[in-house]
Amino acid sequence: MKIKRKILAYFTLIILSFSLFFNNSSFAQETPSSSSSAEVDTTITPTPTGAQDNEVKKNELKKIINELEQKSDEAKKKVDSLSSQIEVMDNQIQLTQYRINLVQEQINDTTLDIDTAGKKIKNLEGSLNNVTKVLLSRIVATYQAGEIDPVRILLASSNLQEFLSRENYLKIVQEHDKELLYNTQQAKVDYANQKTLLESKKKKILALQSQLEDYNKELDSQKESKQKLLAETQGDEENYQRLLSQAKAQLEGFSRFTANQGGASLLGGQTACDDWGCYYNQRDTEWGGSSLNGTQYTLASDGCLVTSMAMVYTHYGHKSVTPATINSIPGNFASYYPAFLKKDIIADGTPSSRVYASIDNQLSGGNPVIVGISYDGGPQPDHFLVLISGLNGNYMMNDPYTPNGHNIPFTDKYSVGSIREIEKVAM
C-alpha cells in the first residue's frame, strides 16, 4: 500500500509538471522568472509626513511658539500700566497667529498623507484583483491535472532526464507559488493598514480644521479686545488706572464676602425653575468650580453678579442661560480686568444693559432688580443678588450665595440700609 501511495504521489508530480508545459489554462504558464501581472508589490511604502522643508518650518514655528509663550507669561506678571497691558495683548495676538500657521502646516502635511494613502490603496486594489484571478486559474489547473491518468503521463515522458527535469520545474513552480501567496498575504495586510491609516488621517484633518477655526475665532476676539481696551480707556493711562482700580476693588469685595460667609464650598442640586424663571447658586457643582473668564477667581467665590444676571435672563424667557453661559463669552468681561463683568453683556444672542433704577417701581411692574449690598458696611458693594418681589423694604430675593436661596426674605440675611447699587436689566 505504501509503495502504491508513493507511486501515486510520483505520478501526481509528473501530471502537474506535464500541465505546466502543455495546458494553456494551467497555472504553470506563469513562470517563476517572469514579471507577470500576478506579481504583487508588497513593499511597505512609509506614509510621508510632509516635505523636509515643511518639517523644518514646523519645527521653527514650534520654537517661536514656545518662546512667545514664555514671553507672554512673564509679561502678564508685570501688568501695571496701559502700555504693559497692550504689550500682553500684542504678544497673545502674535502667539495665536503663529499657532494658526503651525496648524495650517499640519493640515497641509495631513492632506498630502491622505492623497498618498489613497493612491497606494488604489494600486493595491488593482494588484490584489490581478493576483486573485491568476490564483483562481491555477486552482482550476491543479484540479484538472489531478484528473489525468498517471500512466498516460508516464508514457508521455521520452526518458528519465525529461521526467526529472519536469519534476524539478514543478518544485520551482511550487516554491514560486508559496512566495506569491506569502506576498499576497502581505499585500492584504498592507492594504488593511493603509485603509486604517487613511481613516485615521481623515479624522486628524477634521480635528485640525476644528482647531484652526477655534484659533481664528480666538485671534479675532483678541484683536477686538485690544480695540475695546483702547476705546474703554480712550488710550489714556489715567483712565486705565481708574477703571482697573474699580474692577479690582469689586472682585476683592466678592472674595472678602465669600470668606466672611464661610467660604466657597460647592453645593449640589441648587437649581430651581418656576413661572418666574430659574434660581441659580454660584456655588452649584455644575459651574462653581469653573474659573471666572479664565482668571484666578472662580464662580463659586466671585460669581454672584454673573449668577444674578443669569437668573434675570431666565425671567425674561431665556431659560437656557446659566452662569456658565455668561461666563463662556469673553466679550462680557472688561478687557482691562478679565474677571470684571461689564454692564453691557450678551447671552443667548440677546444683549442687555444694567442701568440705575428704583426698586419699588420696577418690582411693582413685575421686573426684577439686581442690587449690590455691602455686608461689611463699606461704601462699595461686595455681593450682588436679585430682588424678585415686594414693596417698601419687604422684599423677596434670589440670593446666589445662600444654599437654596430661592424666593427667601431679603431682611432675613441683609438690611435695606446695606444696599449700595440698584439696577434693572434692560433687554
Short mmCIF file of C-alpha atoms in Angstrom, two decimals:
data_model
loop_
_atom_site.label_atom_id
_atom_site.label_comp_id
_atom_site.label_asym_id
_atom_site.label_seq_id
_atom_site.Cartn_x
_atom_site.Cartn_y
_atom_site.Cartn_z
CA MET A 1 0.00 0.00 0.00
CA LYS A 2 2.83 2.39 0.91
CA ILE A 3 4.53 1.69 -2.42
CA LYS A 4 1.28 2.41 -4.30
CA ARG A 5 0.90 5.73 -2.46
CA LYS A 6 4.43 6.73 -3.35
CA ILE A 7 3.81 5.80 -6.99
CA LEU A 8 0.56 7.83 -6.98
CA ALA A 9 2.34 10.85 -5.50
CA TYR A 10 5.09 10.39 -8.02
CA PHE A 11 2.58 10.29 -10.88
CA THR A 12 0.84 13.39 -9.47
CA LEU A 13 4.09 15.33 -9.64
CA ILE A 14 4.51 14.20 -13.23
CA ILE A 15 0.95 15.27 -14.04
CA LEU A 16 1.49 18.75 -12.61
CA SER A 17 4.78 19.09 -14.47
CA PHE A 18 3.14 17.98 -17.70
CA SER A 19 0.35 20.51 -17.25
CA LEU A 20 2.88 23.30 -16.85
CA PHE A 21 4.08 22.77 -20.41
CA PHE A 22 1.08 21.61 -22.37
CA ASN A 23 -2.06 23.12 -20.83
CA ASN A 24 -2.68 26.75 -21.74
CA SER A 25 -5.03 27.17 -18.82
CA SER A 26 -2.54 25.69 -16.40
CA PHE A 27 -1.04 27.66 -13.56
CA ALA A 28 2.43 26.57 -14.75
CA GLN A 29 2.18 29.03 -17.57
CA GLU A 30 3.26 31.74 -15.10
CA THR A 31 6.94 31.04 -14.69
CA PRO A 32 8.88 31.96 -11.59
CA SER A 33 11.24 34.11 -13.57
CA SER A 34 8.53 36.06 -15.34
CA SER A 35 7.42 39.52 -14.29
CA SER A 36 3.76 38.65 -14.75
CA SER A 37 0.82 40.68 -13.59
CA ALA A 38 0.43 38.20 -10.75
CA GLU A 39 3.45 39.68 -9.02
CA VAL A 40 2.34 41.85 -6.11
CA ASP A 41 4.37 44.81 -4.99
CA THR A 42 4.36 44.42 -1.22
CA THR A 43 6.99 46.99 -0.44
CA ILE A 44 5.73 48.91 2.57
CA THR A 45 5.97 52.48 1.46
CA PRO A 46 6.18 54.72 4.52
CA THR A 47 3.45 57.28 4.60
CA PRO A 48 5.05 60.71 4.08
CA THR A 49 4.95 63.23 6.86
CA GLY A 50 5.46 66.21 4.60
CA ALA A 51 8.39 67.54 2.67
CA GLN A 52 11.62 68.08 4.55
CA ASP A 53 11.37 71.83 4.26
CA ASN A 54 7.88 71.68 5.80
CA GLU A 55 9.28 69.75 8.76
CA VAL A 56 11.95 72.39 9.24
CA LYS A 57 9.31 75.10 9.02
CA LYS A 58 7.09 73.37 11.58
CA ASN A 59 9.99 72.96 14.00
CA GLU A 60 10.82 76.65 13.64
CA LEU A 61 7.18 77.56 14.33
CA LYS A 62 7.12 75.36 17.44
CA LYS A 63 10.29 77.03 18.69
CA ILE A 64 8.84 80.51 18.15
CA ILE A 65 5.58 79.50 19.88
CA ASN A 66 7.48 78.22 22.93
CA GLU A 67 9.46 81.46 23.13
CA LEU A 68 6.31 83.58 22.82
CA GLU A 69 4.52 81.55 25.49
CA GLN A 70 7.36 82.20 27.92
CA LYS A 71 7.46 85.86 26.97
CA SER A 72 3.69 86.18 27.39
CA ASP A 73 3.74 84.52 30.82
CA GLU A 74 6.46 86.86 32.01
CA ALA A 75 4.67 89.93 30.65
CA LYS A 76 1.41 89.00 32.42
CA LYS A 77 3.20 89.12 35.77
CA LYS A 78 4.27 92.71 35.16
CA VAL A 79 0.99 94.28 34.03
CA ASP A 80 0.70 97.58 35.90
CA SER A 81 0.03 100.08 33.13
CA LEU A 82 -1.91 100.55 29.91
CA SER A 83 1.24 100.08 27.84
CA SER A 84 2.12 96.81 29.58
CA GLN A 85 -1.47 95.59 29.11
CA ILE A 86 -1.25 96.36 25.38
CA GLU A 87 2.10 94.55 25.23
CA VAL A 88 0.47 91.43 26.72
CA MET A 89 -2.34 91.64 24.17
CA ASP A 90 0.11 92.08 21.29
CA ASN A 91 2.04 89.03 22.50
CA GLN A 92 -1.16 86.98 22.64
CA ILE A 93 -2.19 88.09 19.15
CA GLN A 94 1.23 87.19 17.77
CA LEU A 95 1.20 83.85 19.61
CA THR A 96 -2.21 82.91 18.23
CA GLN A 97 -1.14 83.85 14.70
CA TYR A 98 1.86 81.53 14.92
CA ARG A 99 -0.37 78.76 16.27
CA ILE A 100 -2.61 79.26 13.24
CA ASN A 101 0.42 79.00 10.94
CA LEU A 102 1.53 75.77 12.61
CA VAL A 103 -1.90 74.14 12.36
CA GLN A 104 -2.10 75.16 8.69
CA GLU A 105 1.22 73.42 8.02
CA GLN A 106 -0.06 70.31 9.81
CA ILE A 107 -3.20 70.39 7.66
CA ASN A 108 -1.09 70.63 4.50
CA ASP A 109 1.01 67.63 5.55
CA THR A 110 -2.00 65.57 6.52
CA THR A 111 -3.67 66.36 3.19
CA LEU A 112 -0.56 65.06 1.43
CA ASP A 113 -0.64 61.92 3.59
CA ILE A 114 -4.28 61.32 2.65
CA ASP A 115 -3.51 61.72 -1.06
CA THR A 116 -0.56 59.31 -0.87
CA ALA A 117 -2.51 56.71 1.11
CA GLY A 118 -5.38 56.95 -1.36
CA LYS A 119 -3.09 56.30 -4.33
CA LYS A 120 -1.44 53.35 -2.60
CA ILE A 121 -4.82 51.83 -1.75
CA LYS A 122 -5.87 52.15 -5.38
CA ASN A 123 -2.68 50.42 -6.57
CA LEU A 124 -3.06 47.66 -4.01
CA GLU A 125 -6.66 47.06 -5.06
CA GLY A 126 -5.53 46.57 -8.66
CA SER A 127 -2.72 44.20 -7.68
CA LEU A 128 -4.95 42.12 -5.43
CA ASN A 129 -7.63 41.81 -8.12
CA ASN A 130 -4.98 40.69 -10.60
CA VAL A 131 -3.39 38.06 -8.41
CA THR A 132 -6.78 36.71 -7.36
CA LYS A 133 -7.60 35.93 -10.98
CA VAL A 134 -4.26 34.17 -11.51
CA LEU A 135 -4.57 32.11 -8.35
CA LEU A 136 -8.09 31.04 -9.28
CA SER A 137 -6.87 29.86 -12.70
CA ARG A 138 -4.11 27.87 -11.02
CA ILE A 139 -6.56 26.20 -8.68
CA VAL A 140 -8.61 25.14 -11.69
CA ALA A 141 -5.48 23.90 -13.46
CA THR A 142 -4.46 21.86 -10.42
CA TYR A 143 -7.90 20.28 -10.28
CA GLN A 144 -7.75 19.44 -13.99
CA ALA A 145 -4.28 17.96 -13.60
CA GLY A 146 -5.50 15.73 -10.81
CA GLU A 147 -7.95 14.04 -13.20
CA ILE A 148 -5.27 12.96 -15.75
CA ASP A 149 -4.37 9.25 -15.84
CA PRO A 150 -0.87 8.90 -14.27
CA VAL A 151 0.02 6.04 -16.62
CA ARG A 152 -0.57 8.20 -19.68
CA ILE A 153 1.64 10.94 -18.28
CA LEU A 154 4.40 8.47 -17.55
CA LEU A 155 4.20 7.10 -21.06
CA ALA A 156 4.37 10.65 -22.44
CA SER A 157 7.87 11.12 -20.99
CA SER A 158 10.52 10.08 -23.53
CA ASN A 159 13.26 9.45 -20.98
CA LEU A 160 14.25 9.79 -17.34
CA GLN A 161 16.04 13.11 -17.87
CA GLU A 162 12.87 14.67 -19.24
CA PHE A 163 10.88 13.30 -16.33
CA LEU A 164 13.39 14.62 -13.75
CA SER A 165 13.50 17.98 -15.50
CA ARG A 166 9.74 18.27 -15.26
CA GLU A 167 9.83 17.23 -11.62
CA ASN A 168 12.46 19.88 -10.81
CA TYR A 169 10.48 22.51 -12.67
CA LEU A 170 7.42 21.60 -10.66
CA LYS A 171 9.33 22.17 -7.43
CA ILE A 172 10.44 25.59 -8.64
CA VAL A 173 6.86 26.47 -9.54
CA GLN A 174 5.65 25.32 -6.14
CA GLU A 175 8.22 27.50 -4.38
CA HIS A 176 7.21 30.39 -6.55
CA ASP A 177 3.57 29.83 -5.66
CA LYS A 178 4.40 29.81 -1.96
CA GLU A 179 6.28 33.07 -2.32
CA LEU A 180 3.43 34.57 -4.32
CA LEU A 181 0.87 33.52 -1.72
CA TYR A 182 3.03 34.98 1.05
CA ASN A 183 3.44 38.25 -0.85
CA THR A 184 -0.29 38.34 -1.49
CA GLN A 185 -0.98 37.97 2.21
CA GLN A 186 1.49 40.77 2.99
CA ALA A 187 -0.20 42.93 0.38
CA LYS A 188 -3.54 42.32 2.07
CA VAL A 189 -2.04 43.35 5.41
CA ASP A 190 -0.54 46.46 3.83
CA TYR A 191 -3.89 47.23 2.21
CA ALA A 192 -5.71 46.93 5.55
CA ASN A 193 -3.08 49.08 7.26
CA GLN A 194 -3.35 51.77 4.62
CA LYS A 195 -7.15 51.79 4.93
CA THR A 196 -6.85 52.20 8.71
CA LEU A 197 -4.21 54.90 8.27
CA LEU A 198 -6.39 56.72 5.75
CA GLU A 199 -9.34 56.82 8.16
CA SER A 200 -7.05 57.99 10.95
CA LYS A 201 -5.69 60.81 8.78
CA LYS A 202 -9.21 61.87 7.81
CA LYS A 203 -10.17 62.14 11.49
CA LYS A 204 -6.96 64.03 12.20
CA ILE A 205 -7.60 66.60 9.49
CA LEU A 206 -11.13 67.20 10.81
CA ALA A 207 -9.68 67.82 14.27
CA LEU A 208 -7.04 70.16 12.85
CA GLN A 209 -9.63 72.09 10.86
CA SER A 210 -11.73 72.49 14.01
CA GLN A 211 -8.65 73.67 15.90
CA LEU A 212 -7.83 76.13 13.13
CA GLU A 213 -11.36 77.53 13.29
CA ASP A 214 -11.06 77.96 17.07
CA TYR A 215 -7.72 79.74 16.74
CA ASN A 216 -9.11 82.10 14.10
CA LYS A 217 -12.02 82.96 16.39
CA GLU A 218 -9.59 83.46 19.26
CA LEU A 219 -7.46 85.76 17.11
CA ASP A 220 -10.49 87.85 16.15
CA SER A 221 -11.52 88.05 19.81
CA GLN A 222 -8.03 89.13 20.89
CA LYS A 223 -7.89 91.88 18.28
CA GLU A 224 -11.36 93.02 19.31
CA SER A 225 -10.34 93.05 22.99
CA LYS A 226 -7.39 95.27 22.21
CA GLN A 227 -9.61 97.72 20.35
CA LYS A 228 -12.12 97.67 23.22
CA LEU A 229 -9.37 98.38 25.73
CA LEU A 230 -8.27 101.41 23.77
CA ALA A 231 -11.89 102.54 23.46
CA GLU A 232 -12.74 101.98 27.16
CA THR A 233 -9.64 103.77 28.38
CA GLN A 234 -9.56 106.24 25.48
CA GLY A 235 -5.91 105.32 25.26
CA ASP A 236 -5.30 107.25 28.46
CA GLU A 237 -3.19 105.85 31.30
CA GLU A 238 -5.16 107.72 33.97
CA ASN A 239 -8.46 106.28 32.76
CA TYR A 240 -6.92 102.83 32.68
CA GLN A 241 -5.71 103.06 36.26
CA ARG A 242 -9.11 104.33 37.47
CA LEU A 243 -11.06 101.54 35.77
CA LEU A 244 -8.55 98.94 36.89
CA SER A 245 -8.79 100.12 40.49
CA GLN A 246 -12.60 99.90 40.45
CA ALA A 247 -12.57 96.41 38.96
CA LYS A 248 -10.01 95.12 41.44
CA ALA A 249 -11.96 96.60 44.35
CA GLN A 250 -15.15 94.84 43.26
CA LEU A 251 -13.52 91.42 42.90
CA GLU A 252 -11.68 91.82 46.19
CA GLY A 253 -15.04 92.65 47.80
CA PHE A 254 -16.62 89.49 46.35
CA SER A 255 -13.78 87.35 47.72
CA ARG A 256 -13.98 89.03 51.11
CA PHE A 257 -17.76 88.48 51.33
CA THR A 258 -17.40 84.79 50.46
CA ALA A 259 -14.65 84.31 53.05
CA ASN A 260 -16.75 86.03 55.75
CA GLN A 261 -19.74 83.83 54.92
CA GLY A 262 -17.79 80.60 55.33
CA GLY A 263 -16.05 80.01 52.02
CA ALA A 264 -16.79 78.80 48.51
CA SER A 265 -17.62 75.15 49.16
CA LEU A 266 -19.61 73.63 46.31
CA LEU A 267 -23.28 72.66 46.62
CA GLY A 268 -25.34 70.14 44.69
CA GLY A 269 -28.89 70.29 43.39
CA GLN A 270 -29.43 74.02 43.79
CA THR A 271 -31.20 74.97 40.56
CA ALA A 272 -34.97 75.53 40.83
CA CYS A 273 -37.13 76.76 37.93
CA ASP A 274 -40.73 78.02 38.10
CA ASP A 275 -43.03 80.53 36.39
CA TRP A 276 -40.74 83.40 37.42
CA GLY A 277 -37.65 81.83 35.87
CA CYS A 278 -34.74 79.89 37.34
CA TYR A 279 -32.88 80.19 40.60
CA TYR A 280 -29.15 79.55 40.35
CA ASN A 281 -26.49 79.30 43.03
CA GLN A 282 -22.98 80.49 42.25
CA ARG A 283 -21.58 77.53 44.21
CA ASP A 284 -23.51 74.88 42.31
CA THR A 285 -21.36 71.91 41.33
CA GLU A 286 -22.44 72.42 37.71
CA TRP A 287 -20.25 75.53 37.38
CA GLY A 288 -18.99 76.65 40.79
CA GLY A 289 -15.51 75.25 40.28
CA SER A 290 -15.07 76.98 36.91
CA SER A 291 -12.62 79.83 36.53
CA LEU A 292 -14.23 83.24 36.15
CA ASN A 293 -13.39 84.01 32.50
CA GLY A 294 -10.03 82.28 32.75
CA THR A 295 -8.81 84.25 35.78
CA GLN A 296 -7.69 83.16 39.25
CA TYR A 297 -11.22 83.76 40.53
CA THR A 298 -14.00 81.15 40.42
CA LEU A 299 -17.75 81.37 40.00
CA ALA A 300 -18.18 79.84 43.47
CA SER A 301 -16.15 82.55 45.18
CA ASP A 302 -16.73 85.58 42.96
CA GLY A 303 -19.58 84.79 40.58
CA CYS A 304 -22.50 86.44 42.39
CA LEU A 305 -23.05 89.11 39.72
CA VAL A 306 -22.69 86.65 36.82
CA THR A 307 -25.16 84.31 38.53
CA SER A 308 -27.63 87.13 39.26
CA MET A 309 -27.58 88.19 35.61
CA ALA A 310 -28.22 84.59 34.51
CA MET A 311 -31.29 84.42 36.77
CA VAL A 312 -32.69 87.64 35.31
CA TYR A 313 -32.17 86.32 31.77
CA THR A 314 -34.32 83.28 32.59
CA HIS A 315 -37.05 85.57 33.95
CA TYR A 316 -37.24 87.23 30.55
CA GLY A 317 -37.69 83.92 28.75
CA HIS A 318 -34.10 82.82 28.14
CA LYS A 319 -34.38 79.60 30.12
CA SER A 320 -31.26 78.07 28.56
CA VAL A 321 -28.99 80.74 30.05
CA THR A 322 -26.94 79.71 33.09
CA PRO A 323 -23.97 81.30 34.87
CA ALA A 324 -21.76 79.10 32.69
CA THR A 325 -23.37 80.61 29.57
CA ILE A 326 -22.45 84.17 30.50
CA ASN A 327 -19.03 83.08 31.75
CA SER A 328 -18.23 81.39 28.43
CA ILE A 329 -18.32 84.66 26.47
CA PRO A 330 -15.05 86.64 26.95
CA GLY A 331 -16.63 89.75 25.46
CA ASN A 332 -18.89 90.02 28.52
CA PHE A 333 -15.89 90.96 30.64
CA ALA A 334 -13.68 94.03 30.75
CA SER A 335 -10.53 93.92 28.66
CA TYR A 336 -8.54 95.70 31.38
CA TYR A 337 -9.61 93.20 34.09
CA PRO A 338 -10.98 89.91 32.68
CA ALA A 339 -12.89 88.94 35.85
CA PHE A 340 -14.91 92.17 35.87
CA LEU A 341 -18.39 91.75 34.33
CA LYS A 342 -19.35 94.70 32.15
CA LYS A 343 -22.70 96.44 32.40
CA ASP A 344 -23.44 95.62 28.75
CA ILE A 345 -23.31 91.89 28.03
CA ILE A 346 -24.86 89.30 25.72
CA ALA A 347 -26.31 85.84 26.34
CA ASP A 348 -28.48 83.56 24.22
CA GLY A 349 -27.93 86.04 21.39
CA THR A 350 -29.67 88.79 23.38
CA PRO A 351 -27.82 91.91 24.57
CA SER A 352 -28.64 93.51 27.90
CA SER A 353 -27.64 96.53 29.97
CA ARG A 354 -27.67 97.20 33.70
CA VAL A 355 -28.99 100.70 34.38
CA TYR A 356 -29.90 102.58 37.53
CA ALA A 357 -33.50 102.07 38.68
CA SER A 358 -35.90 102.40 41.61
CA ILE A 359 -36.62 99.15 43.44
CA ASP A 360 -40.33 99.62 44.12
CA ASN A 361 -41.13 100.98 40.66
CA GLN A 362 -39.51 98.01 38.97
CA LEU A 363 -40.90 95.33 41.29
CA SER A 364 -44.43 96.73 41.05
CA GLY A 365 -44.16 96.39 37.27
CA GLY A 366 -43.08 92.76 37.55
CA ASN A 367 -39.44 93.44 36.74
CA PRO A 368 -36.65 92.03 38.92
CA VAL A 369 -33.91 94.27 40.28
CA ILE A 370 -30.25 93.46 40.81
CA VAL A 371 -28.91 95.05 43.98
CA GLY A 372 -25.40 95.28 45.31
CA ILE A 373 -25.12 95.14 49.08
CA SER A 374 -22.24 95.96 51.40
CA TYR A 375 -22.10 93.25 54.02
CA ASP A 376 -19.18 94.84 55.86
CA GLY A 377 -20.70 98.34 55.83
CA GLY A 378 -18.23 99.80 53.34
CA PRO A 379 -19.11 102.26 50.55
CA GLN A 380 -18.85 99.70 47.75
CA PRO A 381 -20.97 96.56 47.25
CA ASP A 382 -19.32 93.24 47.98
CA HIS A 383 -22.22 91.00 46.94
CA PHE A 384 -24.97 91.05 44.31
CA LEU A 385 -28.39 89.36 44.37
CA VAL A 386 -31.81 89.58 42.70
CA LEU A 387 -34.91 91.13 44.29
CA ILE A 388 -37.92 89.42 42.70
CA SER A 389 -40.94 90.91 44.51
CA GLY A 390 -42.08 93.08 47.43
CA LEU A 391 -42.61 96.70 48.44
CA ASN A 392 -41.31 99.24 50.93
CA GLY A 393 -38.40 97.16 52.18
CA ASN A 394 -40.32 93.89 52.45
CA TYR A 395 -38.61 92.15 49.58
CA MET A 396 -38.22 88.56 48.44
CA MET A 397 -34.93 87.64 46.84
CA ASN A 398 -32.96 85.05 44.95
CA ASP A 399 -29.60 85.01 46.71
CA PRO A 400 -26.88 83.34 44.60
CA TYR A 401 -24.69 82.57 47.63
CA THR A 402 -27.11 81.24 50.27
CA PRO A 403 -27.83 77.49 49.93
CA ASN A 404 -31.28 77.07 48.37
CA GLY A 405 -31.63 80.84 48.45
CA HIS A 406 -34.69 80.77 46.21
CA ASN A 407 -37.53 83.21 46.98
CA ILE A 408 -36.46 83.97 50.56
CA PRO A 409 -36.98 87.21 52.58
CA PHE A 410 -34.27 89.78 51.91
CA THR A 411 -34.17 91.01 55.50
CA ASP A 412 -33.56 87.50 56.82
CA LYS A 413 -29.99 87.92 55.62
CA TYR A 414 -29.35 91.60 54.91
CA SER A 415 -30.63 95.05 55.79
CA VAL A 416 -32.18 97.56 53.41
CA GLY A 417 -29.53 100.01 54.57
CA SER A 418 -26.78 97.76 53.18
CA ILE A 419 -27.92 98.32 49.58
CA ARG A 420 -25.30 100.27 47.59
CA GLU A 421 -26.34 99.72 43.97
CA ILE A 422 -29.76 99.29 42.33
CA GLU A 423 -30.00 98.25 38.69
CA LYS A 424 -32.65 96.95 36.36
CA VAL A 425 -31.73 94.84 33.35
CA ALA A 426 -32.84 96.33 30.04
CA MET A 427 -33.11 93.94 27.09
#
